[in-house]
Amino acid sequence: MGGTQASGTAGIRGGGNGRGGLGNVLSGIAVAVGFVLFLGAFVWGALVYQPYTVPTDSMVPTVQPGDRVLAQRIDGGEVRRGDVVVFNDATWSDSPMVKRVVAVGGDTVKCCGTGGRLTVNGRELQEPYIEHGQPGAAGAGQGTASDTPFEVTVPEGNLFLLGDRRFTSLDSRAHLQEAGQGTVPRSTVRARVDALAWPSMKMIDRPGTYAALPGGISQPGPLRLQLAAVVAGAALVVLGAAYGPLTRVLGRGRRREPAGAR
């Protein structure tokens, strides 16, 4: 009888069939924490980021037409050179547009310098992100940074923007004869593109060529941290939920083992 009572007590303490006990408590905590991380990251992302679909090819090869991008909601004062931004300026278009900031207030931006490169305050820029020339044509991928020569001193509080596909992009160069010489106020910026979301997932790099200029380059938003929280949360939910069924399966396996010789 003493052996039967001891066996029953051990079963209660061990949480027979995977129920109760310390393991069950920990698995419940893991599921709860996982849900908080998973759902919290999605809510955080929805507050910080806005999805946009890019309708034109002006930002090829960085962004293809039809790509879905994630853009961090920011104030125009946070914009730095090299950022790919979403902005809405009524003199350009009624719809949001996506371009790259190449110069900010006080800068003198010119094309072209030695080797056909863009210059900002006399500094030549290495722009590996741009596409030169008509695709499929002889010399494609080579040439100057702009087929339209220009020199503009950007008014304070404004931005000079260009597309990465320079030979087709309708950007600041198309508005050089207007007030502000094609620049737009910082207040027109709605967001900064951080990543491609569809059809592929990829972060948008900050061009190092602008890092040596005053103000440097911007830092990526919290997207990587949010994605890590989503993955970690999902993993905790799955592992926590699997604990009970797994222990029951293992328990059955142990009971089916033949008893050892006495």
Coordinates of N, CA and C in Angstrom, one line a residue, residues 80-84 100-102 120 123-130 204-220:
R80 N 17.6 63.0 -44.1 CA 19.0 63.2 -44.4 C 19.3 62.9 -45.9
R81 N 20.5 63.4 -46.4 CA 20.8 63.1 -47.8 C 20.9 61.6 -48.0
G82 N 20.5 61.1 -49.1 CA 20.5 59.7 -49.4 C 19.3 59.0 -49.1
D83 N 18.4 59.6 -48.3 CA 17.1 58.9 -47.9 C 16.2 58.8 -49.1
V84 N 15.5 57.7 -49.2 CA 14.4 57.5 -50.2 C 13.1 57.8 -49.4
R100 N 14.7 60.0 -54.2 CA 15.9 60.0 -53.3 C 16.3 61.5 -53.1
V101 N 16.6 61.8 -51.8 CA 17.1 63.1 -51.4 C 18.6 63.1 -51.7
V102 N 19.0 64.1 -52.6 CA 20.5 64.2 -52.9 C 21.1 65.4 -52.3
V120 N 27.9 67.6 -54.6 CA 27.2 68.3 -53.5 C 28.3 69.1 -52.8
R123 N 31.8 68.2 -53.6 CA 32.2 66.8 -53.4 C 31.5 65.9 -54.3
E124 N 32.3 65.1 -55.1 CA 31.7 64.2 -56.0 C 31.1 63.0 -55.3
L125 N 30.0 62.5 -55.8 CA 29.3 61.4 -55.1 C 29.4 60.1 -55.9
Q126 N 29.7 59.1 -55.2 CA 29.7 57.7 -55.8 C 28.3 57.2 -55.6
E127 N 27.6 57.0 -56.7 CA 26.2 56.6 -56.7 C 25.9 55.2 -57.3
P128 N 26.3 54.1 -56.5 CA 26.1 52.8 -57.1 C 24.6 52.4 -57.3
Y129 N 23.7 53.1 -56.7 CA 22.3 52.8 -56.7 C 21.6 53.2 -58.0
I130 N 22.2 54.1 -58.8 CA 21.5 54.6 -60.0 C 21.7 53.7 -61.2
I204 N 16.5 48.7 -47.3 CA 17.0 49.8 -48.2 C 18.3 50.4 -47.5
D205 N 19.4 50.2 -48.1 CA 20.7 50.7 -47.5 C 20.8 52.2 -47.6
R206 N 21.4 52.8 -46.6 CA 21.8 54.2 -46.6 C 23.1 54.3 -47.3
P207 N 23.1 55.1 -48.4 CA 24.4 55.3 -49.2 C 25.5 55.9 -48.4
G208 N 26.6 55.2 -48.3 CA 27.8 55.7 -47.6 C 28.4 57.0 -48.2
T209 N 28.1 57.3 -49.4 CA 28.7 58.4 -50.1 C 28.3 59.7 -49.4
Y210 N 27.2 59.7 -48.7 CA 26.7 61.0 -48.1 C 27.2 61.1 -46.6
A211 N 27.9 60.0 -46.1 CA 28.2 60.0 -44.7 C 29.2 61.1 -44.3
A212 N 30.1 61.5 -45.2 CA 31.1 62.5 -44.8 C 30.6 63.9 -44.9
L213 N 29.4 64.1 -45.4 CA 28.8 65.5 -45.5 C 28.2 65.8 -44.2
P214 N 28.0 67.1 -43.9 CA 27.5 67.6 -42.6 C 26.1 67.0 -42.4
G215 N 25.9 66.5 -41.2 CA 24.6 65.8 -40.8 C 24.6 64.3 -41.0
G216 N 25.6 63.9 -41.9 CA 25.7 62.4 -42.1 C 24.5 61.8 -42.7
I217 N 24.3 60.5 -42.5 CA 23.1 59.8 -43.0 C 22.2 59.3 -41.9
S218 N 21.0 59.0 -42.3 CA 20.0 58.6 -41.3 C 20.2 57.2 -40.8
Q219 N 19.7 56.8 -39.7 CA 19.8 55.5 -39.2 C 18.5 54.7 -39.5
P220 N 18.6 53.4 -39.8 CA 17.4 52.6 -40.1 C 16.4 52.7 -38.9

